[in-house]
Amino acid sequence: MAGRIRDEDVQAVKAALRIDAVVGDYVQLANGGGGQMKGLCPFHDEKSASFYVNPSKGVYNCFGCQESGDTLGFVMKIEHLSFVEAVERLAPQVGITLRYEGGSYVPGRQQGERTRLLEINRLAAAWFQEQLNSPEAEIGRRFLKERGFEREAAAHFGVGYAPGGFENLTRLLRGKGYTDKELLTSGICSEGRRGPMDRFRARLIWPIRDLTGEVVGFGARRLREDDNGPKYLNTPETPLYKKSLVLYGVELAKKEIARSGRAVVVEGYTDVMACHLAGISSAVATCGTAFGEEHIKILRRLLLDTNGSDAKVVFTFDGDAAGQKAALRAFEDDQKFAAQTLIAVSPGGMDPCELRIGEGDEAVRNLIDRASPLFEFAIRSTVARHNLDSAEGRAAALDACAPIVAQIKDASIRHEYAVQLAGMLGILDERFVVRRVQQVAQWAAERQRNVRGPQQRQQPLRPGQAPPQPAAPARPAFRLDARNPQQFVERELLKLAVQFPVLVSPILDVFAPDEFMTPPYAAVREAITAGGGVTAGAAAADIWVDVLREVAPDDAVRGLITELAVEPVRTRRAPDVVYAGEFLVRLRLQAVARRVAACRVQLQRLGPNASHEQTEAIQRELWGLQQYEGELRSRGAAAL
């Protein structure tokens, strides 16, 4: 059984380590005054620094979430380690050999699981690097050279090679005393028919390290055509490796990120290498997953990304459709940064590695240095999805772009982009577009204030302070106007969908989402779809409202669903399929009328010089719409 680490060794480890040096591996610290350092708390999300470190006392405290402790406590908390594992993790950094009471020390047998797994990964990484020099690894060396990476570059990034056998590394690690269970838990090995076998075979290997430089996993690239596995194979989720919590290259990039106030997010291992070798040494990449919220937290701590800072985050994506989709997904997380977010897309759609091969290091530096604001890219990409030749198309583009412009933090820049948006859309009345953006921004701000209410109540109270009153339910920006037939029809139909789903099932489920034109009602319709549609509601009517409230994206939509659930339906008789059919038809007629108007405007824009083929196609669609409108009016819901 493992002995207890001697107290004098524990004290020696603590005395030899400065707490600001240990914390600095995870958080960028700045002068906090009075001999203290401050940074963004790694234990909760915040926009201003409330996490303080006192180097002279060897302690830390967060005034936001109340976490506090010493050096060992910090490492235990942030790495999810036991006390013994934390001491074992820190001791090698200061050259202290730990001694254990209760018997002689047998290396490897009295250590915690995490320490043992780290040792396995460390040995594996060194072995993979050695194998890159073997004759079999010629294909891997050729792959690297073709991409502009000489042996020095491979050594700098620890790139290695996994031979093609099934038990090469497994036998080596067994010989060093590691058990089959430990090999499988580490992810280095997978379960074969005769026990553990090498997971990575005949592949190029990149070690994936955490912020402190410890190897926590590996990424393996396919090299041979007869390899039927995925192009990239990563370590599976293990006690050390959580793909949502790691960034490739972060241990090399963190100092430059802190120094320059700029982080560069690329898409692959070779892109990180290319950027670093080109002088962009703040580049990192995700490992087999999309850039997400936990990655944002890591970068924010390294950037000291507080309100008012000059920090920047640059995303690079391929110029293809998948790259554009990834960029827009990144834009959705923009507000989680206080930093300015930018995007760099090379004209030829090349990634940084390809750009370096084709045009050299300077081209990579120029790509990053000339990055444009991510919200500008998002606006132009969104505009491009709409037909600006029709009034309806321009209105739809404005509806889609106004929330994007409204997210811009700086009011003067937001105004400037609202004016530019008017020009992009061809809307002459710039003030109309500016007012629309302001309206959406105000709506979002009001909703955010309402959402913050529950979070504020979780904060500890000062002595004598009364708890704050619950925030009023969030309200949608658009209210029902009795004189607006469109809103009346949408609201009445949604009340039926929420209260009596069986009356509108399954017809409402096949209605197009854009048939609900009022934004709050469109959001409720999306919640209905997320809850399985009215067909699911009809099958479980007793819990239907609870389901809708659960899937609602925010308090505003949740509050509106509650309103719709309790507001009486506007009929003197009991709601029935006839009444529901009437509103289903009325909503569809409104959609048809909008399309008819669009066709007529399109004909008018074409003018007398249009080709016969152009006008005939529009007139044929117009005739079909008019026929369908006639059927709806004569046959009612039977025509749906």
XYZ file of C-alpha atoms in Angstrom:
640
model
C 0.000 0.000 0.000
C 1.256 3.516 -0.825
C 3.074 5.300 1.985
C 2.512 8.851 3.136
C 4.690 11.611 1.681
C 6.941 12.969 4.394
C 5.822 16.321 5.797
C 9.248 17.903 5.312
C 9.127 17.008 1.595
C 5.693 18.568 1.229
C 6.925 21.748 2.936
C 10.022 21.779 0.750
C 7.885 21.639 -2.400
C 5.680 24.472 -1.178
C 8.645 26.616 -0.154
C 10.441 26.128 -3.462
C 7.501 27.190 -5.626
C 6.244 30.740 -6.029
C 2.462 30.699 -6.215
C 2.409 33.387 -8.916
C 4.673 31.195 -11.093
C 2.351 28.193 -10.698
C -0.841 30.198 -11.240
C 0.836 31.982 -14.175
C 0.826 28.715 -16.119
C -2.964 28.997 -16.297
C -3.779 32.699 -15.857
C -2.093 35.878 -17.092
C -1.404 37.930 -13.998
C -0.985 41.705 -13.850
C -0.009 44.063 -11.059
C -2.906 44.265 -8.622
C -1.347 46.855 -6.288
C -0.068 46.369 -2.751
C 2.299 43.606 -3.820
C -0.527 41.478 -5.197
C -1.189 40.111 -8.688
C -4.577 39.868 -10.354
C -6.165 38.083 -13.297
C -9.335 36.469 -14.581
C -10.556 33.731 -12.267
C -10.088 30.220 -13.728
C -12.929 28.850 -11.592
C -15.792 31.021 -12.853
C -16.554 33.155 -15.908
C -16.066 36.896 -15.496
C -15.373 40.013 -17.573
C -13.327 41.910 -14.965
C -10.434 40.584 -12.882
C -11.437 39.584 -9.362
C -8.848 36.811 -8.841
C -5.908 37.929 -6.681
C -2.614 36.209 -5.826
C -0.357 37.240 -2.965
C 3.151 35.939 -3.812
C 4.603 36.826 -0.414
C 1.911 34.854 1.421
C 1.666 32.048 -1.113
C -2.141 32.260 -1.292
C -4.878 33.191 -3.769
C -8.434 34.462 -3.387
C -11.250 35.229 -5.797
C -13.592 37.991 -4.656
C -16.131 36.843 -7.221
C -16.654 33.154 -6.434
C -14.874 33.050 -3.041
C -12.403 30.315 -4.053
C -9.166 30.561 -2.055
C -6.173 28.511 -0.974
C -2.427 27.972 -1.304
C -0.243 26.690 -4.134
C -1.134 23.040 -3.619
C -4.809 23.882 -3.208
C -4.781 25.771 -6.513
C -3.248 22.860 -8.411
C -5.633 20.399 -6.772
C -8.621 22.537 -7.740
C -7.707 23.401 -11.301
C -6.335 19.970 -12.263
C -8.844 17.929 -10.200
C -6.035 16.192 -8.304
C -5.756 14.628 -4.897
C -3.308 16.135 -2.410
C -0.722 13.429 -3.124
C -1.072 13.841 -6.893
C -0.628 17.623 -6.596
C 2.599 17.213 -4.606
C 3.854 14.602 -7.075
C 2.983 16.900 -9.963
C 4.938 19.854 -8.552
C 7.957 18.111 -6.980
C 9.823 17.376 -10.269
C 9.549 21.055 -11.246
C 11.795 22.013 -8.339
C 14.029 18.929 -8.393
C 12.746 17.386 -5.167
C 12.673 13.591 -4.820
C 9.769 12.627 -2.617
C 10.141 10.137 0.214
C 7.259 8.064 1.510
C 6.773 6.894 5.089
C 5.777 3.340 5.887
C 8.456 1.537 3.904
C 11.096 2.060 1.267
C 10.181 3.989 -1.837
C 9.534 1.831 -4.872
C 9.464 4.129 -7.934
C 6.127 4.060 -9.706
C 4.284 2.057 -7.085
C 3.336 4.761 -4.615
C 2.224 7.414 -7.051
C -1.290 8.550 -7.857
C -3.042 7.451 -11.034
C -2.638 10.813 -12.744
C 1.098 10.864 -12.154
C 1.417 7.343 -13.563
C -0.607 8.269 -16.673
C 1.523 11.358 -17.250
C 4.642 9.206 -17.072
C 3.188 6.804 -19.647
C 2.476 9.689 -22.014
C 5.919 11.202 -21.413
C 7.636 7.903 -22.241
C 5.398 7.360 -25.274
C 6.097 10.851 -26.627
C 9.861 10.336 -26.353
C 9.606 6.917 -28.013
C 7.506 8.256 -30.900
C 10.136 10.974 -31.492
C 12.898 8.348 -31.633
C 10.908 6.300 -34.148
C 10.700 9.268 -36.544
C 14.379 8.565 -37.351
C 13.727 4.902 -38.249
C 13.763 3.620 -41.871
C 10.041 2.831 -41.662
C 9.292 6.484 -40.848
C 10.595 7.728 -44.222
C 6.989 8.257 -45.332
C 6.399 10.473 -42.291
C 9.583 12.483 -42.824
C 8.611 12.979 -46.469
C 5.138 14.162 -45.416
C 6.692 16.785 -43.124
C 9.273 17.940 -45.678
C 6.631 18.379 -48.380
C 4.888 20.767 -46.013
C 8.006 22.759 -45.282
C 8.938 21.185 -41.932
C 12.574 20.150 -41.499
C 13.811 17.893 -38.688
C 14.479 20.865 -36.404
C 10.831 21.905 -36.687
C 9.629 18.374 -35.998
C 11.847 18.208 -32.896
C 10.620 21.612 -31.664
C 7.006 20.446 -31.751
C 7.831 16.894 -30.590
C 6.445 15.283 -33.761
C 7.019 11.524 -33.864
C 6.103 8.350 -35.685
C 4.194 5.237 -34.575
C 5.498 2.056 -36.280
C 3.093 -0.356 -37.902
C 3.276 -3.196 -35.364
C 0.539 -3.995 -32.872
C 2.603 -4.314 -29.662
C 5.813 -2.291 -30.064
C 4.947 0.402 -27.539
C 2.789 -1.914 -25.442
C 5.733 -4.264 -24.762
C 8.022 -1.332 -23.957
C 5.634 0.128 -21.375
C 4.856 -3.253 -19.824
C 8.587 -3.751 -19.408
C 8.747 -0.551 -17.393
C 6.195 -1.861 -14.911
C 2.937 -0.335 -16.139
C -0.143 -2.520 -15.874
C -2.538 -3.374 -18.691
C -5.226 -1.376 -16.922
C -2.996 1.708 -16.846
C -2.120 1.326 -20.529
C -5.793 1.146 -21.505
C -6.760 4.013 -19.193
C -4.041 6.227 -20.703
C -5.488 5.787 -24.196
C -2.063 4.796 -25.554
C -3.418 1.274 -26.005
C -6.760 -0.079 -27.136
C -8.335 -3.405 -26.225
C -7.433 -6.196 -28.651
C -8.450 -9.832 -28.775
C -5.386 -10.824 -26.770
C -5.229 -7.796 -24.492
C -3.907 -4.251 -24.939
C -2.383 -3.302 -28.295
C -0.895 -0.098 -29.725
C -3.660 2.385 -30.589
C -1.527 4.377 -33.041
C 0.110 2.416 -35.869
C 1.906 3.583 -39.019
C 0.966 7.220 -38.365
C 2.623 10.568 -37.804
C 2.192 11.615 -34.156
C 1.759 15.019 -32.533
C 1.933 15.185 -28.711
C -0.854 17.301 -27.205
C 0.221 19.152 -24.073
C -1.596 21.070 -21.363
C -0.758 24.593 -20.218
C 2.091 23.345 -18.035
C 3.703 21.412 -20.889
C 2.704 17.928 -19.740
C 1.732 15.489 -22.505
C -1.929 14.609 -21.991
C -2.734 13.005 -25.341
C -1.760 12.491 -28.970
C -3.026 13.262 -32.447
C -2.154 10.775 -35.194
C -2.288 11.471 -38.949
C -2.933 8.747 -41.537
C -0.069 8.334 -44.038
C -0.793 5.234 -46.100
C -3.605 4.639 -48.590
C -4.277 1.155 -47.170
C -5.017 2.669 -43.736
C -8.803 2.477 -43.464
C -8.975 4.504 -40.277
C -9.918 8.183 -40.002
C -7.556 10.824 -41.395
C -6.840 12.018 -37.866
C -7.087 9.748 -34.842
C -6.852 11.328 -31.400
C -6.457 9.932 -27.914
C -9.931 9.068 -26.562
C -11.307 10.837 -23.499
C -9.163 9.860 -20.498
C -8.570 11.176 -16.967
C -5.901 13.410 -18.573
C -7.328 14.222 -22.004
C -10.597 16.092 -22.477
C -10.698 17.469 -26.013
C -12.947 20.379 -25.034
C -10.318 21.503 -22.492
C -7.132 21.366 -24.561
C -5.630 23.503 -27.315
C -2.780 22.186 -29.405
C 0.317 24.372 -29.107
C -0.940 26.337 -26.111
C 2.133 25.552 -23.988
C 4.329 27.125 -26.698
C 1.946 29.988 -27.433
C 0.905 31.147 -23.973
C 3.796 33.565 -23.360
C 3.377 35.252 -26.728
C -0.402 35.407 -26.252
C 0.136 37.213 -22.945
C 2.886 39.468 -24.340
C 1.159 40.483 -27.572
C -2.439 40.424 -26.371
C -3.332 38.403 -29.464
C -4.330 34.761 -29.856
C -4.579 33.102 -33.266
C -6.906 30.108 -33.643
C -6.190 27.818 -36.608
C -7.702 24.515 -37.673
C -4.923 21.917 -37.595
C -1.590 20.794 -36.162
C 0.376 21.686 -39.301
C -1.278 25.126 -39.364
C -0.011 25.756 -35.818
C 3.484 24.683 -36.875
C 3.389 26.878 -39.991
C 2.276 29.929 -38.015
C 4.911 29.506 -35.310
C 7.699 29.017 -37.859
C 6.474 32.099 -39.743
C 6.709 34.213 -36.595
C 3.077 33.956 -35.436
C 3.930 32.132 -32.219
C 0.572 32.806 -30.559
C -1.232 30.230 -32.743
C -3.207 27.329 -31.260
C -5.712 24.779 -32.594
C -8.490 22.625 -31.245
C -8.028 18.848 -31.157
C -10.728 16.969 -33.016
C -13.597 19.199 -31.893
C -15.145 22.583 -32.646
C -13.869 25.700 -30.880
C -16.105 25.976 -27.819
C -16.817 27.706 -24.547
C -14.053 26.007 -22.534
C -11.494 27.005 -25.159
C -12.729 30.582 -24.869
C -12.138 30.508 -21.111
C -8.563 29.311 -21.596
C -7.756 32.088 -24.061
C -9.472 34.768 -21.985
C -7.340 33.888 -18.970
C -4.154 33.948 -21.042
C -5.115 37.253 -22.679
C -6.285 38.869 -19.435
C -9.379 39.557 -21.528
C -11.207 42.164 -19.467
C -13.583 44.945 -20.467
C -11.591 47.791 -21.967
C -8.579 45.645 -22.886
C -6.978 45.728 -26.338
C -6.904 41.934 -26.644
C -7.579 40.331 -30.019
C -8.530 36.823 -31.104
C -7.942 35.986 -34.766
C -9.677 32.971 -36.318
C -8.412 31.415 -39.549
C -10.685 29.173 -41.568
C -10.578 27.636 -45.024
C -12.441 29.650 -47.638
C -14.788 26.775 -48.498
C -18.385 26.356 -47.300
C -17.315 24.347 -44.246
C -14.826 27.059 -43.301
C -17.466 29.778 -43.621
C -19.835 27.754 -41.465
C -17.126 27.349 -38.822
C -16.448 31.095 -38.919
C -20.113 31.942 -38.366
C -20.211 29.422 -35.525
C -17.241 31.221 -33.974
C -19.083 34.526 -34.361
C -21.900 33.167 -32.207
C -19.381 33.048 -29.345
C -18.144 36.605 -29.969
C -19.929 38.064 -26.962
C -18.190 35.611 -24.655
C -14.977 37.509 -25.368
C -14.272 41.014 -24.204
C -11.545 40.948 -26.855
C -12.080 42.006 -30.454
C -12.605 38.945 -32.644
C -11.280 38.917 -36.194
C -11.115 36.503 -39.115
C -8.355 35.830 -41.606
C -9.295 34.067 -44.851
C -6.644 33.984 -47.582
C -7.832 34.996 -51.079
C -7.143 31.546 -52.460
C -8.854 29.804 -49.567
C -5.556 28.245 -48.464
C -4.883 27.348 -44.858
C -1.728 28.766 -43.172
C 0.311 25.635 -43.933
C -0.561 25.731 -47.644
C 0.030 29.487 -47.742
C 3.492 29.106 -46.227
C 4.413 26.417 -48.766
C 3.151 28.452 -51.718
C 4.059 32.021 -50.789
C 6.379 31.930 -47.786
C 6.467 33.112 -44.178
C 5.658 36.744 -44.966
C 2.372 35.735 -46.612
C 1.333 33.965 -43.385
C 2.206 37.021 -41.315
C 0.293 39.280 -43.688
C -2.727 36.979 -43.559
C -2.938 37.300 -39.778
C -1.998 40.982 -39.601
C -4.672 41.926 -42.158
C -7.496 40.048 -40.443
C -10.866 41.786 -40.619
C -13.485 42.010 -37.856
C -15.440 38.799 -37.499
C -18.754 40.652 -37.364
C -17.994 42.243 -40.779
C -17.473 38.771 -42.206
C -20.676 37.560 -40.543
C -22.687 40.485 -41.982
C -21.406 39.989 -45.535
C -21.896 36.221 -45.376
C -25.460 36.672 -44.129
C -26.299 39.277 -46.777
C -24.976 36.947 -49.476
C -27.602 34.335 -48.576
C -30.505 36.609 -49.556
C -31.976 37.777 -52.849
C -31.574 41.550 -52.802
C -33.515 41.989 -56.042
C -36.826 41.960 -54.171
C -38.193 44.073 -51.356
C -38.960 40.900 -49.443
C -35.408 39.671 -49.870
C -33.954 42.955 -48.662
C -36.324 42.954 -45.685
C -35.352 39.372 -44.832
C -31.652 40.279 -45.092
C -32.201 43.238 -42.769
C -34.034 41.003 -40.278
C -31.107 38.559 -40.347
C -28.326 41.165 -40.187
C -29.768 43.624 -37.659
C -29.106 41.276 -34.683
C -25.503 40.818 -35.897
C -24.820 44.556 -36.095
C -26.633 45.070 -32.783
C -24.063 42.827 -31.055
C -21.184 45.210 -31.801
C -20.044 46.521 -28.419
C -18.799 49.978 -29.465
C -21.828 52.216 -30.150
C -20.013 54.389 -32.707
C -18.755 51.357 -34.645
C -22.237 49.832 -34.433
C -23.719 52.983 -35.985
C -21.106 52.956 -38.755
C -21.871 49.343 -39.632
C -25.601 50.025 -39.597
C -25.000 52.720 -42.232
C -22.825 50.312 -44.233
C -25.517 47.644 -43.951
C -28.031 50.004 -45.537
C -25.652 50.395 -48.476
C -25.073 46.652 -48.782
C -28.822 46.045 -48.895
C -29.599 48.893 -51.265
C -31.917 50.583 -48.749
C -31.785 54.335 -49.354
C -33.231 55.289 -45.970
C -30.152 54.823 -43.787
C -31.922 56.172 -40.720
C -34.499 53.384 -40.978
C -31.755 50.743 -40.838
C -29.981 52.541 -37.967
C -33.229 52.708 -35.975
C -33.898 49.029 -36.623
C -30.434 48.062 -35.336
C -30.901 50.270 -32.267
C -34.268 48.635 -31.597
C -32.785 45.127 -31.763
C -29.844 46.174 -29.561
C -32.232 47.611 -26.968
C -34.332 44.449 -27.021
C -31.216 42.302 -26.508
C -30.009 44.513 -23.644
C -33.372 44.332 -21.882
C -33.465 40.574 -22.274
C -29.902 40.273 -20.943
C -30.790 42.323 -17.872
C -33.691 39.990 -17.154
C -31.543 36.901 -17.670
C -28.934 38.216 -15.222
C -31.467 38.410 -12.403
C -31.101 34.789 -11.158
C -27.301 34.986 -11.387
C -27.217 38.123 -9.276
C -29.218 36.430 -6.568
C -26.530 33.755 -6.280
C -23.893 36.279 -5.172
C -23.115 36.296 -1.428
C -24.779 39.103 0.509
C -22.951 41.671 2.592
C -23.908 41.878 6.289
C -27.286 43.562 6.619
C -27.924 43.460 2.878
C -31.444 42.413 1.882
C -31.759 39.873 -0.903
C -32.729 41.475 -4.256
C -36.250 41.029 -5.537
C -36.733 38.513 -8.362
C -36.509 40.081 -11.794
C -39.757 40.489 -13.684
C -40.254 37.953 -16.459
C -38.576 38.976 -19.690
C -40.977 40.386 -22.251
C -40.688 40.212 -26.015
C -39.929 43.452 -27.834
C -42.903 43.065 -30.170
C -46.330 43.130 -28.517
C -49.614 42.008 -29.991
C -51.275 44.790 -31.919
C -55.019 44.224 -32.284
C -54.907 46.151 -35.553
C -52.167 43.937 -36.980
C -53.799 40.884 -38.604
C -50.470 39.125 -39.118
C -49.597 39.183 -35.407
C -53.128 38.242 -34.378
C -53.138 35.141 -36.581
C -49.679 34.046 -35.445
C -50.484 34.487 -31.757
C -53.827 32.702 -31.955
C -52.316 29.780 -33.840
C -49.491 29.475 -31.319
C -51.965 29.496 -28.434
C -53.660 26.538 -30.073
C -50.297 24.818 -30.597
C -49.374 25.278 -26.931
C -52.772 24.583 -25.328
C -54.393 22.206 -27.815
C -51.614 20.683 -29.961
C -53.887 17.900 -31.188
C -56.015 20.485 -33.065
C -53.126 21.645 -35.270
C -51.265 18.330 -35.508
C -49.622 17.324 -37.772
C -50.260 20.171 -40.242
C -48.416 22.906 -38.338
C -45.243 20.813 -38.216
C -44.876 20.991 -42.011
C -45.332 24.763 -42.191
C -42.136 26.606 -43.146
C -40.444 28.415 -40.215
C -40.572 31.763 -42.062
C -44.369 31.718 -42.140
C -44.195 33.253 -38.656
C -42.961 36.784 -39.369
C -43.024 38.317 -35.862
C -39.643 37.520 -34.201
C -40.928 36.491 -30.732
C -43.569 34.236 -32.291
C -40.968 32.769 -34.665
C -38.864 31.956 -31.584
C -41.797 30.110 -29.999
C -42.284 28.198 -33.240
C -38.604 27.168 -33.082
C -39.120 25.973 -29.491
C -42.087 23.880 -30.651
C -39.868 22.286 -33.281
C -37.111 21.699 -30.711
C -39.659 20.011 -28.450
C -40.549 17.494 -31.148
C -43.305 19.435 -32.917
C -47.030 19.591 -32.188
C -47.255 15.894 -33.063
C -45.160 15.160 -29.968
C -47.241 17.638 -27.997
C -50.462 15.882 -28.968
C -49.034 12.584 -27.742
C -48.007 14.048 -24.376
C -50.361 16.967 -23.838
C -50.093 16.856 -20.040
C -46.384 17.731 -20.067
C -46.285 19.700 -23.332
C -45.946 23.150 -21.759
C -43.178 21.905 -19.463
C -41.338 20.508 -22.477
C -41.606 23.823 -24.325
C -40.375 25.803 -21.338
C -37.453 23.428 -20.961
C -36.308 23.817 -24.587
C -36.904 27.586 -24.707
C -33.592 29.354 -25.475
C -34.012 32.143 -22.921
C -36.335 33.746 -20.370
C -38.011 35.957 -22.981
C -39.243 32.992 -25.014
C -40.006 31.023 -21.851
C -42.154 33.880 -20.557
C -43.995 34.172 -23.867
C -44.737 30.432 -23.870
C -46.227 30.824 -20.403
C -48.400 33.692 -21.635
C -49.620 31.642 -24.582
C -50.384 28.741 -22.267
C -52.697 30.766 -20.017
C -54.225 33.314 -22.407
C -57.757 32.319 -23.517
C -58.301 31.409 -27.154
C -60.365 34.093 -28.967
C -63.505 32.106 -29.610
C -66.804 31.866 -27.740
C -67.160 28.189 -28.470
C -64.794 25.460 -27.407
C -61.753 25.364 -29.714
C -62.098 22.617 -32.309
C -60.523 21.467 -35.561
C -62.692 23.898 -37.539
C -61.424 26.886 -35.562
C -57.820 25.609 -35.757
C -58.171 25.003 -39.490
C -59.350 28.572 -39.986
C -56.133 29.968 -38.518
C -53.905 27.465 -40.283
C -55.444 28.626 -43.568
C -55.164 32.303 -42.651
C -51.447 31.964 -41.869
C -50.827 30.153 -45.153
C -52.826 32.759 -47.093
C -50.628 35.477 -45.651
C -47.518 33.603 -46.801
C -48.992 33.150 -50.277
C -49.887 36.841 -50.449
C -46.291 37.802 -49.617
C -44.963 35.563 -52.370
C -47.496 36.882 -54.897
C -46.401 40.432 -54.092
C -42.759 39.441 -54.516
C -43.462 37.954 -57.956
C -45.248 41.100 -59.073
C -42.378 43.293 -57.872
C -39.940 41.027 -59.697
C -41.926 41.388 -62.928
C -41.994 45.124 -62.482
C -38.218 45.244 -61.929
C -37.560 43.177 -65.046
C -39.401 45.718 -67.174
C -40.341 45.479 -70.870
C -36.834 44.478 -71.986
C -36.788 41.199 -70.036
C -36.447 37.934 -71.941
C -39.502 35.781 -72.591
C -37.991 32.950 -70.526
C -37.559 35.193 -67.457
C -41.074 36.611 -67.492
C -42.696 33.288 -68.356
C -41.120 31.534 -65.351
C -42.330 34.226 -62.956
C -45.799 34.366 -64.517
C -46.060 30.582 -64.275
C -45.210 30.732 -60.536
C -47.668 33.597 -60.087
C -50.437 31.627 -61.794
C -49.743 28.601 -59.559
C -49.878 30.767 -56.426
C -53.183 32.300 -57.478
C -54.630 28.831 -58.112
C -53.453 27.675 -54.670
C -54.926 30.774 -53.046
C -58.265 30.001 -54.673
C -58.188 26.429 -53.335
C -57.390 27.644 -49.822
C -60.329 30.043 -49.881
C -62.768 27.492 -51.290
C -61.660 24.278 -49.569
C -60.136 25.644 -46.354
C -57.853 23.329 -44.344
C -58.518 20.480 -46.779
C -56.253 22.278 -49.264
C -53.263 22.348 -46.907
